[in-house]
PDB file of C-alpha atoms and ligand atoms in Angstrom:
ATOM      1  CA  UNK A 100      -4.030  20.401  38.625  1.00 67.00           C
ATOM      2  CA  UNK A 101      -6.375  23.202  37.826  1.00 75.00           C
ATOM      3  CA  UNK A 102      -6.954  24.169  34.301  1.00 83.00           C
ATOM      4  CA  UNK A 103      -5.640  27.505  33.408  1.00 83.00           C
ATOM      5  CA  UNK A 104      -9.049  28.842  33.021  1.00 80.00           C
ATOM      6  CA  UNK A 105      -9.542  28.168  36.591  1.00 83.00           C
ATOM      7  CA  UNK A 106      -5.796  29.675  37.593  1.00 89.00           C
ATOM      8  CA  UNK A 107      -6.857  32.791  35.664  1.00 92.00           C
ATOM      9  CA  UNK A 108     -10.755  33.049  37.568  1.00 92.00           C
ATOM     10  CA  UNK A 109      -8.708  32.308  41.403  1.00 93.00           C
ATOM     11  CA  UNK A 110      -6.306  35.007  40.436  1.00 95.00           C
ATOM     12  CA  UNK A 111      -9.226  37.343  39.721  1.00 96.00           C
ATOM     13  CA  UNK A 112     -11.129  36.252  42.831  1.00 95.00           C
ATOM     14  CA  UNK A 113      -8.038  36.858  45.142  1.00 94.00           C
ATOM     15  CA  UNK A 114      -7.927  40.378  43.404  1.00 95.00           C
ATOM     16  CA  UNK A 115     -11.499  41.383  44.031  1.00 96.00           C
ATOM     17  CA  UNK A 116     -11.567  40.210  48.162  1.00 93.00           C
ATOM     18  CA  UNK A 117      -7.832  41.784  48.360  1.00 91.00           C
ATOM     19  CA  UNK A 118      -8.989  45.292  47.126  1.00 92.00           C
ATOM     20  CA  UNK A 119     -12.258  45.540  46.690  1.00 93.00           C
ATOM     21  CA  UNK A 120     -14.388  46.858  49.873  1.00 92.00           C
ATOM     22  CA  UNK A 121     -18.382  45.506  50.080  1.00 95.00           C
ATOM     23  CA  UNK A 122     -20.556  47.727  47.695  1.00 94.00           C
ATOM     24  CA  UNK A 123     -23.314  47.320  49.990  1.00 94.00           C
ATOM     25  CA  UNK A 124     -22.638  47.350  53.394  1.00 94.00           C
ATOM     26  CA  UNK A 125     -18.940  49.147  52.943  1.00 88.00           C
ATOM     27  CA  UNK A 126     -17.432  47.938  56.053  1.00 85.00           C
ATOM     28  CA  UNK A 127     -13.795  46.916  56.398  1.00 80.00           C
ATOM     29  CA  UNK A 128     -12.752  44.937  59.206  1.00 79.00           C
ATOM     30  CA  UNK A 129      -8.532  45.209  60.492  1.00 79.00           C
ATOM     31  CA  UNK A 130      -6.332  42.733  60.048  1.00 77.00           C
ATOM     32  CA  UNK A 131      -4.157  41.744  63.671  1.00 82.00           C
ATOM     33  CA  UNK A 132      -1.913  45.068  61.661  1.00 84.00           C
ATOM     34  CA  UNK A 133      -4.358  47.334  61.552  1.00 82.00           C
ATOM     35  CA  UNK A 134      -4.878  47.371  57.679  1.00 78.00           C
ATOM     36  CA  UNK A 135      -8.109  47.335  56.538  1.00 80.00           C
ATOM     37  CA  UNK A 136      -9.326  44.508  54.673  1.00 82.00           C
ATOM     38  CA  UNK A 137     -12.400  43.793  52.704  1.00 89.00           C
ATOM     39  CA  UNK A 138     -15.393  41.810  54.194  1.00 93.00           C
ATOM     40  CA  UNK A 139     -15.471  39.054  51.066  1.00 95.00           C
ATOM     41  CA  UNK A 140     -15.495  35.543  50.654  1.00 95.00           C
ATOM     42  CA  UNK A 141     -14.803  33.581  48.295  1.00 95.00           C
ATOM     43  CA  UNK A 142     -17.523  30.452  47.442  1.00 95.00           C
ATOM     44  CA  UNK A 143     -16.671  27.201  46.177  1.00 88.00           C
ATOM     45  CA  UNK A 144     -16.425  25.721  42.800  1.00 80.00           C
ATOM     46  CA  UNK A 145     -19.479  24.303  43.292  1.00 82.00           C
ATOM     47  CA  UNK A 146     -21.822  27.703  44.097  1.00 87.00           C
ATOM     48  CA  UNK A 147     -23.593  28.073  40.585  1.00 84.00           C
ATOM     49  CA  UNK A 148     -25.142  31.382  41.024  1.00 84.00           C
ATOM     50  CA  UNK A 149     -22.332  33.769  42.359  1.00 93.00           C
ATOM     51  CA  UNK A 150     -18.470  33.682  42.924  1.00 95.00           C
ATOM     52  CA  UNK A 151     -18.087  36.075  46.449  1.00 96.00           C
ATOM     53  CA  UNK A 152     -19.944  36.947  49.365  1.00 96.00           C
ATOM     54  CA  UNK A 153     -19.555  39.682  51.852  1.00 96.00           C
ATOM     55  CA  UNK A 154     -19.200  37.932  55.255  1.00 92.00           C
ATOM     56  CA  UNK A 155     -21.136  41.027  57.036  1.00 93.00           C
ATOM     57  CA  UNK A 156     -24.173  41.572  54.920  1.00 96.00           C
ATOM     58  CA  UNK A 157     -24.322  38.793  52.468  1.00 96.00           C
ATOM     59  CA  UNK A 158     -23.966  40.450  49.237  1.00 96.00           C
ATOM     60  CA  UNK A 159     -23.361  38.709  46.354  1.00 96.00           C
ATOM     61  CA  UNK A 160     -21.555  39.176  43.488  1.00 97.00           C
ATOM     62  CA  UNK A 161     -20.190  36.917  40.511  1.00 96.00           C
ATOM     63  CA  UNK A 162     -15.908  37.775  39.258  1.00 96.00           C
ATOM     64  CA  UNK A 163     -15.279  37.262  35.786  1.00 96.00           C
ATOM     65  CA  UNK A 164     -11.671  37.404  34.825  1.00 96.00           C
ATOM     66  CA  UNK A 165      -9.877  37.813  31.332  1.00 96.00           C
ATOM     67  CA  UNK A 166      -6.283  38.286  29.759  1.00 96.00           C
ATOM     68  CA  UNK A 167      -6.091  41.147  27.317  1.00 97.00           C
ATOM     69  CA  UNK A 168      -3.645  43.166  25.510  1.00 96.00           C
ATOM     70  CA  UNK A 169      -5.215  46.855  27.332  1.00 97.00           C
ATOM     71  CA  UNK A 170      -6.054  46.301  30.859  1.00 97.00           C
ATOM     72  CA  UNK A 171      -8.391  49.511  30.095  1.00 97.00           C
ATOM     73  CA  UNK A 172     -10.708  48.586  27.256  1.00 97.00           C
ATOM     74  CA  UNK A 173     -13.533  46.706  28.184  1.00 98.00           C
ATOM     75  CA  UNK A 174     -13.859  43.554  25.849  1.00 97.00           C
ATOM     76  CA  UNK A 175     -16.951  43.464  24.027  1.00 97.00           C
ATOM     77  CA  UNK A 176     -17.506  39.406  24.980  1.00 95.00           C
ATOM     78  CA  UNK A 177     -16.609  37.420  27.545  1.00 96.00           C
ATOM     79  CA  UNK A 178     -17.626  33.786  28.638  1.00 93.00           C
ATOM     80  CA  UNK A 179     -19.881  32.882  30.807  1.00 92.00           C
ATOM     81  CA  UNK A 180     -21.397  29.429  32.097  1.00 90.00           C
ATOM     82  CA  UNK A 181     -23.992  26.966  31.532  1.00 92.00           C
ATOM     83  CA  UNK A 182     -26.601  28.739  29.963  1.00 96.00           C
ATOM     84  CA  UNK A 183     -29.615  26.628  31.469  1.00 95.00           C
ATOM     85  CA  UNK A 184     -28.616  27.236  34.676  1.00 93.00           C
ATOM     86  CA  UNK A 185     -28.064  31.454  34.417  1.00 93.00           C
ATOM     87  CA  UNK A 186     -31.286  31.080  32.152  1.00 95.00           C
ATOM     88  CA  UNK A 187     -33.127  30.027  34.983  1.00 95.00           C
ATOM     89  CA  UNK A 188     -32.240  33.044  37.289  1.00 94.00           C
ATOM     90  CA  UNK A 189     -32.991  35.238  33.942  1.00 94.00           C
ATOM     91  CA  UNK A 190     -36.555  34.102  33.819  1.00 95.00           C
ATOM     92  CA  UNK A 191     -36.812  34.604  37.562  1.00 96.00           C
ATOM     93  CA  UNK A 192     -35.696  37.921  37.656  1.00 94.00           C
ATOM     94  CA  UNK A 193     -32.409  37.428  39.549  1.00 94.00           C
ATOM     95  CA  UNK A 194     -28.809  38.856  38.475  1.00 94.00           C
ATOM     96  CA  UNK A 195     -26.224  39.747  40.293  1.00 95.00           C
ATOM     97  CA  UNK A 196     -23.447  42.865  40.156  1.00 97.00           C
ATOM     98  CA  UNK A 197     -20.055  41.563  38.188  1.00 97.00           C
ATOM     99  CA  UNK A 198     -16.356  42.395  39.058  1.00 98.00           C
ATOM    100  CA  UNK A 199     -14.647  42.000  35.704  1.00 98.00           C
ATOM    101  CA  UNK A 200     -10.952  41.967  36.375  1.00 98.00           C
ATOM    102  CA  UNK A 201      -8.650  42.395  33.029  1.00 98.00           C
ATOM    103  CA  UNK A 202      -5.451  40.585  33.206  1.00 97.00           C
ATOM    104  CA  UNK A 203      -2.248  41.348  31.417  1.00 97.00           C
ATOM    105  CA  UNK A 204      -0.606  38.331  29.966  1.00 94.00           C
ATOM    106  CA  UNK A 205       2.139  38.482  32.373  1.00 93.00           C
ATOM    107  CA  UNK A 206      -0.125  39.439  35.334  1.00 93.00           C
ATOM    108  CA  UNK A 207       1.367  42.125  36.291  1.00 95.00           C
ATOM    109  CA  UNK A 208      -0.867  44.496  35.252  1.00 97.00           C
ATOM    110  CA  UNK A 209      -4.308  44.027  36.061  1.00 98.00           C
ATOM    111  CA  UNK A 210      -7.368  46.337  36.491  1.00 98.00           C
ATOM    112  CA  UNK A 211     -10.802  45.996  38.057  1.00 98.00           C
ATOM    113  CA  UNK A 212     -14.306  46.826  37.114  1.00 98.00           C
ATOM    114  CA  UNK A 213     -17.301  46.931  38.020  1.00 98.00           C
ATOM    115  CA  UNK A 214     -20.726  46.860  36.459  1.00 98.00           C
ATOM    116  CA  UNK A 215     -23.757  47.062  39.614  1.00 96.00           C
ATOM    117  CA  UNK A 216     -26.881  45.018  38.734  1.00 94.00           C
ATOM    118  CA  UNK A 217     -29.229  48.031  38.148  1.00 94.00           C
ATOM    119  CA  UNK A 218     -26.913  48.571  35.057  1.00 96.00           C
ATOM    120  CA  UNK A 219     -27.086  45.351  33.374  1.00 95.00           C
ATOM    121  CA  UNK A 220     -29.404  44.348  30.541  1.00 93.00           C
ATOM    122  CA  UNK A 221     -31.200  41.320  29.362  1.00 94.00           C
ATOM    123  CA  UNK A 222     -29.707  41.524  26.239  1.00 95.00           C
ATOM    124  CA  UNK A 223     -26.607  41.068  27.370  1.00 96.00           C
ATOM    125  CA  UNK A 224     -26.791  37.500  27.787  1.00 96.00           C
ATOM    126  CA  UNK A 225     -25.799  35.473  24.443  1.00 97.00           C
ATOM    127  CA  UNK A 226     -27.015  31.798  24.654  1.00 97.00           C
ATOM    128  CA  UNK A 227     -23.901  29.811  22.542  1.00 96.00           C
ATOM    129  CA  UNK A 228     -25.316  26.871  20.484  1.00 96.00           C
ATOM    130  CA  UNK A 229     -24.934  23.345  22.146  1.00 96.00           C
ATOM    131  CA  UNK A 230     -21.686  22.009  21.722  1.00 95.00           C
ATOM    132  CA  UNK A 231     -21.895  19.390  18.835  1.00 94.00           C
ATOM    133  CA  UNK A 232     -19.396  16.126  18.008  1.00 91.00           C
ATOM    134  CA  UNK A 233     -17.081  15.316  18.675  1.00 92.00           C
ATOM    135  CA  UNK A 234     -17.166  17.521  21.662  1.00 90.00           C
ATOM    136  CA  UNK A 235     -16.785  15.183  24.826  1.00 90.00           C
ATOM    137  CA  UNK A 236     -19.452  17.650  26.286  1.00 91.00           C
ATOM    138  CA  UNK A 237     -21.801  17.166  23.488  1.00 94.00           C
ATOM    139  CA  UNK A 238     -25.282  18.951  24.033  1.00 94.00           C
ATOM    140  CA  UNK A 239     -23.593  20.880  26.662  1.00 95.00           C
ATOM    141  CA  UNK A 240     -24.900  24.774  26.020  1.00 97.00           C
ATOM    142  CA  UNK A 241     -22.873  28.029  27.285  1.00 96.00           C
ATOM    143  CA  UNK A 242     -23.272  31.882  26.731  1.00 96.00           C
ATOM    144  CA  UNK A 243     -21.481  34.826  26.306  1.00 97.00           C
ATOM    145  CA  UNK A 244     -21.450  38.217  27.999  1.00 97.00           C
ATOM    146  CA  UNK A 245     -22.160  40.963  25.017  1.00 97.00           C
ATOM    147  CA  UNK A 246     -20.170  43.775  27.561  1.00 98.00           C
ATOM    148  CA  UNK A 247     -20.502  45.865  24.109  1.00 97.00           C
ATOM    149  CA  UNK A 248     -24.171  47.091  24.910  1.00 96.00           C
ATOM    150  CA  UNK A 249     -23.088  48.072  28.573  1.00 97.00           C
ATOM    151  CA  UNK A 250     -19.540  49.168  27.694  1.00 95.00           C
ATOM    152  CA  UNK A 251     -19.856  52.877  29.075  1.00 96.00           C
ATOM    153  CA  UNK A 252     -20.997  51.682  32.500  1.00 97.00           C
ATOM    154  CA  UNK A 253     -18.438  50.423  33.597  1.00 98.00           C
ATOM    155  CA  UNK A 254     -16.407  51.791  36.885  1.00 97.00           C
ATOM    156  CA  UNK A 255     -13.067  51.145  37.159  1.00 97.00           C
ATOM    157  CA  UNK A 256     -12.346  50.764  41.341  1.00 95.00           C
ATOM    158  CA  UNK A 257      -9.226  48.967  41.133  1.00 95.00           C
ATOM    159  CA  UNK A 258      -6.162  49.551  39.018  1.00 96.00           C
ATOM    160  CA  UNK A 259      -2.399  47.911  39.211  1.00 94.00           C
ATOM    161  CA  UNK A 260       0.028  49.087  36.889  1.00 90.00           C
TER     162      UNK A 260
HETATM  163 ZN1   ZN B 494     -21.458  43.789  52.779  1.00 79.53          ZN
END
C-alpha cells in the first residue's frame, strides 16, 4: 500500500502530464480522439533528481504536491527530499523548474503552479537537521523549500475549481 504522502505526490503527477503542455518544446501530440495531450512522462520512484520528462525533448522537471486550505496562496514551506542528494546537484550547479500543485483536502479543487528554473534561488533550499532517536531513520537529513523568498513568481497554468 502506498503511504499517503505518496497517494498525494501520484495525484499531483497525474495532474501535471494531464494538463500541463512541455514548457520547452510545447508540442502536444493527439490522442486516437483527437484531443491533445501533453508530451510528459512520469519517472519512477526511484529517479532522484526529477519527477517528469517530456517524451519529445527531454525536459525535466520535479512535481511537488501539497493539501491546503486556499488552493491560491502559495505556502511559504514545503518538503523536499534527502538533502545530500539535492545538495549535490546544488554544488554542481543543476536545478530543475517545479510544478507545485495545491490540493484541497477533498481533492476536488486543485490548482497548478509553476516556478521555471531561471527564477529559483539558492536560498531557497533549507537543509532540516538529521533526524535524531528514536527516529527509525536516525541520521537521515531532509530540507525544506522556503517558497516565501520566491512567492511572487509563481504562474498559475492550471486551475480546477
Ligand atoms: Zn518538450
Amino acid at each position: 500500500m502506498p503511504t499517503k504522502m505518496q497517494q498525494i505526490g501520484k495525484f499531483g503527477e497525474d495532474k501535471v502530464k494531464e494538463n500541463c503542455f512541455c514548457p520547452s518544446c510545447k508540442i502536444s501530440e493527439l490522442t486516437q480522439s483527437g484531443n491533445p495531450t501533453s508530451t510528459f512522462k512520469l519517472l519512477s520512484d526511484g529517479f532522484k533528481c526529477a519527477d517528469i520528462i517530456c517524451d519529445f525533448c527531454g525536459y525535466l522537471a520535479q512535481v511537488k504536491t501539497k493539501t491546503v486550505g486556499n488552493v491560491d496562496q502559495i505556502p511559504s514551506n514545503i518538503r523536499g527530499g534527502s538533502w545530500p542528494t539535492f545538495k549535490k546537484r546544488i554544488d554542481a550547479g543543476i536545478f530543475f523548474s517545479l510544478y507545485l500543485v495545491l490540493v484541497s483536502k477533498d481533492r476536488k479543487t486543485y490548482a497548478i503552479h509553476f516556478l521555471p528554473v531561471e527564477l529559483q534561488q539558492v536560498e531557497m533550499f533549507r537543509p532540516r537537521p538529521p533526524l535524531k532517536p528514536p527516529s527509525r531513520r536516525e541520521g537521515w537529513q531532509g530540507f525544506n523549500y522556503d517558497l516565501s523568498i520566491v512567492k511572487t513568481s509563481f504562474v498559475c497554468i492550471h486551475e480546477h475549481k
